[in-house]
């Protein structure tokens, strides 16, 4: 199940990273009109998505490790977002309050999957 969830995360993050480059989906730099994105932000999504996909096809252990690392990193990104508010994180990665809340939600789900989720054995 962790492999499937990592694949889902990976496909969604990769798609989000790609869509962020198209003005139709990110008018004036706001993906779906809500999430502030720029090239750096889109590249982070692409790299994270590709990492999730690679882990998902590798093993459950790799998928669990992905969620552990991803959860911690996105938790830190959310905290940095709170610090920077609407300014780019480190002056590079676009950020706004919608991004912060989404990153917190993603971090919480990932931390649960990485550290607490246990698959039921048949």
Backbone as a printed PyTorch tensor [residue, N CA C, xyz], in Angstrom:
tensor([[[  0.8160,  -1.2010,   0.0000],
         [  0.0000,   0.0000,   0.0000],
         [  0.8600,   1.2660,   0.0000]],

        [[  1.9820,   1.2460,   0.7460],
         [  2.8550,   2.4230,   0.7630],
         [  3.3990,   2.7160,  -0.6320]],

        [[  3.6770,   1.6620,  -1.3830],
         [  4.1720,   1.8740,  -2.7490],
         [  3.1290,   2.5980,  -3.5940]],

        [[  1.8740,   2.1820,  -3.4720],
         [  0.7990,   2.8230,  -4.2350],
         [  0.6380,   4.2810,  -3.8160]],

        [[  0.7000,   4.5330,  -2.5170],
         [  0.5650,   5.9050,  -2.0270],
         [  1.7380,   6.7720,  -2.4690]],

        [[  2.9430,   6.2090,  -2.4440],
         [  4.1090,   6.9600,  -2.9260],
         [  3.9670,   7.2610,  -4.4130]],

        [[  3.4340,   6.2990,  -5.1730],
         [  3.2160,   6.5290,  -6.6040],
         [  2.1900,   7.6470,  -6.8110]],

        [[  1.1160,   7.6290,  -6.0290],
         [  0.0920,   8.6780,  -6.1390],
         [  0.6960,  10.0390,  -5.8110]],

        [[  1.4440,  10.1230,  -4.6910],
         [  2.1190,  11.3780,  -4.3370],
         [  3.0200,  11.8130,  -5.4900]],

        [[  3.7910,  10.8510,  -6.0240],
         [  4.7390,  11.1670,  -7.0810],
         [  4.0780,  11.6910,  -8.3400]],

        [[  3.0200,  11.0390,  -8.7540],
         [  2.3170,  11.4740,  -9.9680],
         [  1.7100,  12.8600,  -9.7620]],

        [[  1.0900,  13.0720,  -8.6060],
         [  0.4760,  14.3820,  -8.3320],
         [  1.5390,  15.4760,  -8.2780]],

        [[  2.6300,  15.2350,  -7.5510],
         [  3.6760,  16.2620,  -7.4390],
         [  4.3350,  16.5370,  -8.7880]],

        [[  4.5560,  15.5030,  -9.5700],
         [  5.1410,  15.7020, -10.8930],
         [  4.1880,  16.5170, -11.7720]],

        [[  2.9090,  16.1760, -11.7350],
         [  1.9160,  16.9250, -12.5150],
         [  1.8530,  18.3820, -12.0680]],

        [[  1.8620,  18.5990, -10.7570],
         [  1.8230,  19.9700, -10.2290],
         [  3.0610,  20.7440, -10.6770]],

        [[  4.2170,  20.0760, -10.6300],
         [  5.4420,  20.7290, -11.0810],
         [  5.3810,  21.1170, -12.5470]],

        [[  4.8160,  20.2570, -13.3670],
         [  4.6850,  20.5560, -14.7970],
         [  3.6520,  21.6510, -15.0300]],

        [[  2.4930,  21.5320, -14.3960],
         [  1.4250,  22.5240, -14.5950],
         [  1.8560,  23.9270, -14.1760]],

        [[  2.7190,  24.0050, -13.1850],
         [  3.1830,  25.3110, -12.7180],
         [  3.9270,  26.1140, -13.7680]],

        [[  4.4250,  25.4450, -14.7980],
         [  5.1490,  26.1410, -15.8680],
         [  4.2210,  26.7240, -16.9330]],

        [[  2.9340,  26.3600, -16.8920],
         [  1.9940,  26.8050, -17.9160],
         [  1.0930,  27.9100, -17.3800]],

        [[  1.1490,  29.0930, -18.0020],
         [  0.3300,  30.2180, -17.5430],
         [ -1.1660,  29.9170, -17.4770]],

        [[ -1.6450,  28.9920, -18.2950],
         [ -3.0550,  28.6310, -18.2540],
         [ -3.4390,  28.0960, -16.8720]],

        [[ -2.5390,  27.3190, -16.2600],
         [ -2.8110,  26.7220, -14.9520],
         [ -2.2340,  27.5420, -13.8000]],

        [[ -1.3070,  28.4440, -14.1240],
         [ -0.6840,  29.2750, -13.0890],
         [ -0.6710,  30.7350, -13.5360]],

        [[ -1.8690,  31.3070, -13.6920],
         [ -1.9090,  32.7080, -14.1270],
         [ -1.2390,  33.6220, -13.1060]],

        [[ -0.3770,  34.4860, -13.6190],
         [  0.3580,  35.4380, -12.7810],
         [  1.1430,  34.7420, -11.6680]],

        [[  1.5590,  33.4940, -11.9200],
         [  2.3870,  32.7740, -10.9510],
         [  1.6220,  32.1340,  -9.8160]],

        [[  0.3070,  31.9550,  -9.9700],
         [ -0.5090,  31.3280,  -8.9220],
         [ -1.1750,  30.0790,  -9.4830]],

        [[ -0.6150,  28.9190,  -9.1240],
         [ -1.1560,  27.6500,  -9.5990],
         [ -2.5930,  27.5150,  -9.1330]],

        [[ -3.4680,  27.2570, -10.0920],
         [ -4.9120,  27.1640,  -9.8430],
         [ -5.4560,  28.4330,  -9.1910]],

        [[ -4.7350,  29.5330,  -9.3720],
         [ -5.1500,  30.8150,  -8.8190],
         [ -4.9350,  30.9410,  -7.3200]],

        [[ -4.3170,  29.9450,  -6.6780],
         [ -4.1540,  29.9510,  -5.2180],
         [ -2.7090,  29.8920,  -4.7420]],

        [[ -1.9550,  28.9440,  -5.2910],
         [ -0.6360,  28.6250,  -4.7610],
         [  0.4450,  29.3690,  -5.5340]],

        [[  1.2140,  30.1970,  -4.8320],
         [  2.2450,  30.9880,  -5.4800],
         [  3.3960,  30.0670,  -5.8830]],

        [[  3.6830,  30.0310,  -7.1830],
         [  4.7520,  29.1800,  -7.6970],
         [  5.6860,  29.9930,  -8.5880]],

        [[  6.8860,  29.4840,  -8.7230],
         [  7.8550,  30.0290,  -9.6600],
         [  8.7000,  28.8590, -10.1560]],

        [[  9.7030,  29.1250, -10.9430],
         [ 10.5050,  28.0420, -11.5090],
         [ 11.1120,  27.1700, -10.4190]],

        [[ 11.6790,  27.7780,  -9.3900],
         [ 12.2970,  27.0000,  -8.3070],
         [ 11.2610,  26.1220,  -7.6130]],

        [[ 10.1020,  26.6710,  -7.3280],
         [  9.0310,  25.9300,  -6.6590],
         [  8.5930,  24.7480,  -7.5380]],

        [[  8.4350,  25.0030,  -8.8360],
         [  8.0370,  23.9460,  -9.7640],
         [  9.0870,  22.8420,  -9.8380]],

        [[ 10.3540,  23.2210,  -9.8430],
         [ 11.4280,  22.2290,  -9.8970],
         [ 11.4620,  21.3740,  -8.6320]],

        [[ 11.1880,  21.9820,  -7.4870],
         [ 11.1260,  21.2140,  -6.2350],
         [ 10.0130,  20.1700,  -6.3320]],

        [[  8.8560,  20.5770,  -6.8520],
         [  7.7540,  19.6150,  -7.0120],
         [  8.1300,  18.4920,  -7.9790]],

        [[  8.7630,  18.8520,  -9.0850],
         [  9.1710,  17.8360, -10.0540],
         [ 10.1640,  16.8480,  -9.4420]],

        [[ 11.1850,  17.3580,  -8.7800],
         [ 12.1970,  16.4790,  -8.1830],
         [ 11.6090,  15.5960,  -7.0900]],

        [[ 10.7400,  16.1710,  -6.2740],
         [ 10.0940,  15.3960,  -5.2190],
         [  9.1900,  14.3280,  -5.8220]],

        [[  8.4490,  14.6850,  -6.8540],
         [  7.5700,  13.7310,  -7.5080],
         [  8.3370,  12.5780,  -8.1380]],

        [[  9.4220,  12.8940,  -8.8070],
         [ 10.2400,  11.8510,  -9.4210],
         [ 10.8330,  10.9430,  -8.3510]],

        [[ 11.2930,  11.5310,  -7.2370],
         [ 11.8330,  10.7230,  -6.1380],
         [ 10.7630,   9.7830,  -5.5930]],

        [[  9.5480,  10.2680,  -5.4370],
         [  8.4580,   9.4300,  -4.9240],
         [  8.1620,   8.2760,  -5.8780]],

        [[  8.1410,   8.5680,  -7.1670],
         [  7.8780,   7.5180,  -8.1540],
         [  8.9790,   6.4590,  -8.1150]],

        [[ 10.2270,   6.9030,  -8.0630],
         [ 11.3440,   5.9550,  -8.0130],
         [ 11.2800,   5.0880,  -6.7570]],

        [[ 10.9490,   5.6930,  -5.6310],
         [ 10.8140,   4.9200,  -4.3900],
         [  9.6580,   3.9420,  -4.4770]],

        [[  8.5630,   4.3730,  -5.0950],
         [  7.3720,   3.5130,  -5.1670],
         [  7.6120,   2.2490,  -5.9780]],

        [[  8.4510,   2.3240,  -6.9810],
         [  8.7270,   1.1400,  -7.7900],
         [  9.8740,   0.3060,  -7.2250]],

        [[ 10.5340,   0.8250,  -6.2030],
         [ 11.6540,   0.1180,  -5.6000],
         [ 11.1930,  -0.8700,  -4.5380]],

        [[ 10.6290,  -0.3510,  -3.4260],
         [ 10.2060,  -1.2450,  -2.3380],
         [  9.3580,  -0.4730,  -1.3340]],

        [[  8.6840,  -1.2200,  -0.4750],
         [  7.9160,  -0.5910,   0.6040],
         [  8.8380,   0.1440,   1.5550]],

        [[ 10.0170,  -0.4080,   1.7690],
         [ 11.0050,   0.2370,   2.6450],
         [ 11.4240,   1.5920,   2.0600]],

        [[ 11.6750,   1.6180,   0.7490],
         [ 12.0460,   2.8760,   0.0950],
         [ 10.8910,   3.8770,   0.1530]],

        [[  9.6620,   3.3840,  -0.0220],
         [  8.4950,   4.2700,   0.0440],
         [  8.3430,   4.8400,   1.4480]],

        [[  8.5310,   4.0030,   2.4680],
         [  8.4340,   4.4790,   3.8560],
         [  9.5130,   5.5410,   4.1230]],

        [[ 10.7370,   5.2600,   3.6760],
         [ 11.8260,   6.2200,   3.8630],
         [ 11.5250,   7.5280,   3.1340]],

        [[ 10.9590,   7.4410,   1.9340],
         [ 10.5640,   8.6470,   1.2120],
         [  9.6080,   9.4740,   2.0600]],

        [[  8.5560,   8.8270,   2.5920],
         [  7.5700,   9.5700,   3.3830],
         [  8.1850,  10.1550,   4.6500]],

        [[  9.1170,   9.4490,   5.2610],
         [  9.7730,   9.9810,   6.4470],
         [ 10.5700,  11.2420,   6.1130]],

        [[ 11.3950,  11.1440,   5.0950],
         [ 12.2220,  12.2920,   4.7090],
         [ 11.3470,  13.4200,   4.1760]],

        [[ 10.4220,  13.0820,   3.2960],
         [  9.5260,  14.0530,   2.6770],
         [  8.7010,  14.7820,   3.7470]],

        [[  8.2100,  14.0370,   4.7440],
         [  7.4160,  14.6390,   5.8160],
         [  8.2200,  15.6390,   6.6300]],

        [[  9.4400,  15.2830,   6.9660],
         [ 10.3010,  16.1880,   7.7330],
         [ 10.6440,  17.4180,   6.9000]],

        [[ 11.0350,  17.2000,   5.6410],
         [ 11.4240,  18.3170,   4.7780],
         [ 10.2480,  19.2600,   4.5400]],

        [[  9.0770,  18.7220,   4.2170],
         [  7.9350,  19.5950,   3.9680],
         [  7.4450,  20.2670,   5.2520]],

        [[  7.6290,  19.6200,   6.3970],
         [  7.3380,  20.2770,   7.6660],
         [  8.2430,  21.4890,   7.8660]],

        [[  9.5220,  21.3180,   7.5600],
         [ 10.4650,  22.4410,   7.6560],
         [ 10.1230,  23.5360,   6.6530]],

        [[  9.7280,  23.1250,   5.4560],
         [  9.3340,  24.1110,   4.4370],
         [  8.1160,  24.9020,   4.9120]],

        [[  7.1710,  24.2230,   5.5420],
         [  5.9860,  24.9210,   6.0620],
         [  6.3890,  25.9140,   7.1490]],

        [[  7.2920,  25.5000,   8.0360],
         [  7.7630,  26.4130,   9.0870],
         [  8.5180,  27.5970,   8.4910]],

        [[  9.3470,  27.3330,   7.4940],
         [ 10.0330,  28.4350,   6.8170],
         [  9.0260,  29.3540,   6.1400]],

        [[  7.9790,  28.7580,   5.5670],
         [  6.9310,  29.5610,   4.9480],
         [  6.2650,  30.4770,   5.9520]],

        [[  6.0240,  29.9670,   7.1550],
         [  5.4420,  30.8140,   8.2070],
         [  6.3740,  31.9680,   8.5480]],

        [[  7.6590,  31.6970,   8.5730],
         [  8.6390,  32.7350,   8.8770],
         [  8.6780,  33.7920,   7.7690]],

        [[  8.7240,  33.3390,   6.5070],
         [  8.8460,  34.2560,   5.3790],
         [  7.5190,  34.8850,   4.9660]],

        [[  6.4150,  34.3080,   5.4100],
         [  5.0800,  34.7800,   5.0470],
         [  4.8910,  34.7510,   3.5370]],

        [[  4.6300,  35.8980,   2.9160],
         [  4.3800,  35.9420,   1.4700],
         [  5.6470,  36.1890,   0.6620]],

        [[  6.7830,  36.2700,   1.3160],
         [  8.0530,  36.4610,   0.6160],
         [  8.6130,  35.1020,   0.2070]],

        [[  9.4240,  35.0750,  -0.8300],
         [ 10.0270,  33.8000,  -1.2510],
         [ 10.9290,  33.2270,  -0.1560]],

        [[ 10.8560,  31.9290,   0.0300],
         [ 11.6990,  31.2380,   1.0100],
         [ 13.1430,  31.2990,   0.5110]],

        [[ 14.0410,  31.7620,   1.3760],
         [ 15.4590,  31.9740,   1.0340],
         [ 15.6140,  32.9050,  -0.1600]],

        [[ 14.5760,  33.7000,  -0.4400],
         [ 14.6230,  34.6040,  -1.5790],
         [ 14.5250,  33.8870,  -2.9190]],

        [[ 14.1720,  32.5860,  -2.8880],
         [ 14.1930,  31.7870,  -4.1180],
         [ 12.8510,  31.1290,  -4.4270]],

        [[ 12.2580,  30.4710,  -3.4350],
         [ 11.0740,  29.6410,  -3.6670],
         [  9.8090,  30.4260,  -3.3280]],

        [[  8.9470,  30.6030,  -4.3310],
         [  7.6950,  31.3400,  -4.1350],
         [  6.8870,  30.7150,  -2.9970]],

        [[  6.1450,  31.5540,  -2.2880],
         [  5.4570,  31.1110,  -1.0800],
         [  4.2890,  32.0440,  -0.7930]],

        [[  3.2110,  31.4730,  -0.2980],
         [  2.1170,  32.2700,   0.2560],
         [  1.3720,  31.4170,   1.2800]],

        [[  0.3360,  31.9560,   1.8790],
         [ -0.3600,  31.2570,   2.9580],
         [ -1.0110,  29.9570,   2.4710]],

        [[ -1.5070,  29.9280,   1.2470],
         [ -2.0790,  28.6870,   0.7170],
         [ -1.0110,  27.6000,   0.6310]],

        [[  0.1960,  27.9890,   0.1930],
         [  1.3040,  27.0300,   0.1340],
         [  1.6230,  26.4930,   1.5240]],

        [[  1.6580,  27.3780,   2.4980],
         [  2.0050,  26.9790,   3.8660],
         [  1.0270,  25.9370,   4.3870]],

        [[ -0.2650,  26.1950,   4.2420],
         [ -1.2670,  25.2480,   4.7340],
         [ -1.1910,  23.9190,   4.0000]],

        [[ -0.9850,  23.9730,   2.6820],
         [ -0.8720,  22.7380,   1.9210],
         [  0.3770,  21.9590,   2.3410]],

        [[  1.4830,  22.6620,   2.5320],
         [  2.7120,  21.9930,   2.9640],
         [  2.5510,  21.3770,   4.3530]],

        [[  1.8360,  22.0460,   5.2330],
         [  1.5730,  21.4630,   6.5590],
         [  0.7320,  20.1900,   6.4460]],

        [[ -0.2840,  20.2220,   5.6190],
         [ -1.1360,  19.0560,   5.4100],
         [ -0.3450,  17.8960,   4.7960]],

        [[  0.4510,  18.1940,   3.7840],
         [  1.2670,  17.1700,   3.1440],
         [  2.2820,  16.6070,   4.1290]],

        [[  2.8970,  17.4710,   4.9220],
         [  3.8780,  17.0150,   5.9170],
         [  3.2190,  16.0820,   6.9310]],

        [[  2.0460,  16.4510,   7.4160],
         [  1.3500,  15.6200,   8.4080],
         [  1.0100,  14.2500,   7.8270]],

        [[  0.4750,  14.2220,   6.6100],
         [  0.1320,  12.9480,   5.9740],
         [  1.3870,  12.1130,   5.7430]],

        [[  2.4510,  12.7380,   5.2830],
         [  3.6940,  12.0180,   5.0090],
         [  4.3310,  11.4850,   6.2880]],

        [[  4.3350,  12.2860,   7.3380],
         [  4.9020,  11.8270,   8.6080],
         [  4.1090,  10.6440,   9.1550]],

        [[  2.7960,  10.6990,   9.0320],
         [  1.9760,   9.5640,   9.4570],
         [  2.3450,   8.3170,   8.6550]],

        [[  2.3770,   8.4540,   7.3340],
         [  2.6760,   7.3010,   6.4780],
         [  4.0930,   6.7800,   6.7150]],

        [[  5.0240,   7.6720,   6.9540],
         [  6.4080,   7.2620,   7.1360],
         [  6.7130,   6.6530,   8.4890]],

        [[  6.0570,   7.1460,   9.5300],
         [  6.4220,   6.7140,  10.8790],
         [  5.3680,   5.8810,  11.6010]],

        [[  4.1100,   6.0230,  11.2620],
         [  3.0560,   5.3810,  12.0400],
         [  2.2080,   4.3670,  11.2770]],

        [[  2.0850,   4.5260,   9.9700],
         [  1.2470,   3.6310,   9.1730],
         [  1.8420,   2.2350,   9.1610]],

        [[  0.9990,   1.2700,   9.4400],
         [  1.4010,  -0.1370,   9.3840],
         [  0.4300,  -0.8900,   8.4890]],

        [[  0.9870,  -1.5930,   7.5200],
         [  0.1520,  -2.3790,   6.6170],
         [ -0.3410,  -3.6160,   7.3250]],

        [[ -1.5820,  -3.9600,   7.0780],
         [ -2.1450,  -5.2020,   7.6470],
         [ -1.6340,  -6.3780,   6.8390]],

        [[ -1.1690,  -7.3800,   7.5260],
         [ -0.7100,  -8.5990,   6.8450],
         [ -1.9190,  -9.4910,   6.5750]],

        [[ -1.9330, -10.1250,   5.3790],
         [ -3.0840, -11.0160,   5.0670],
         [ -3.0830, -12.2570,   5.9220]]])
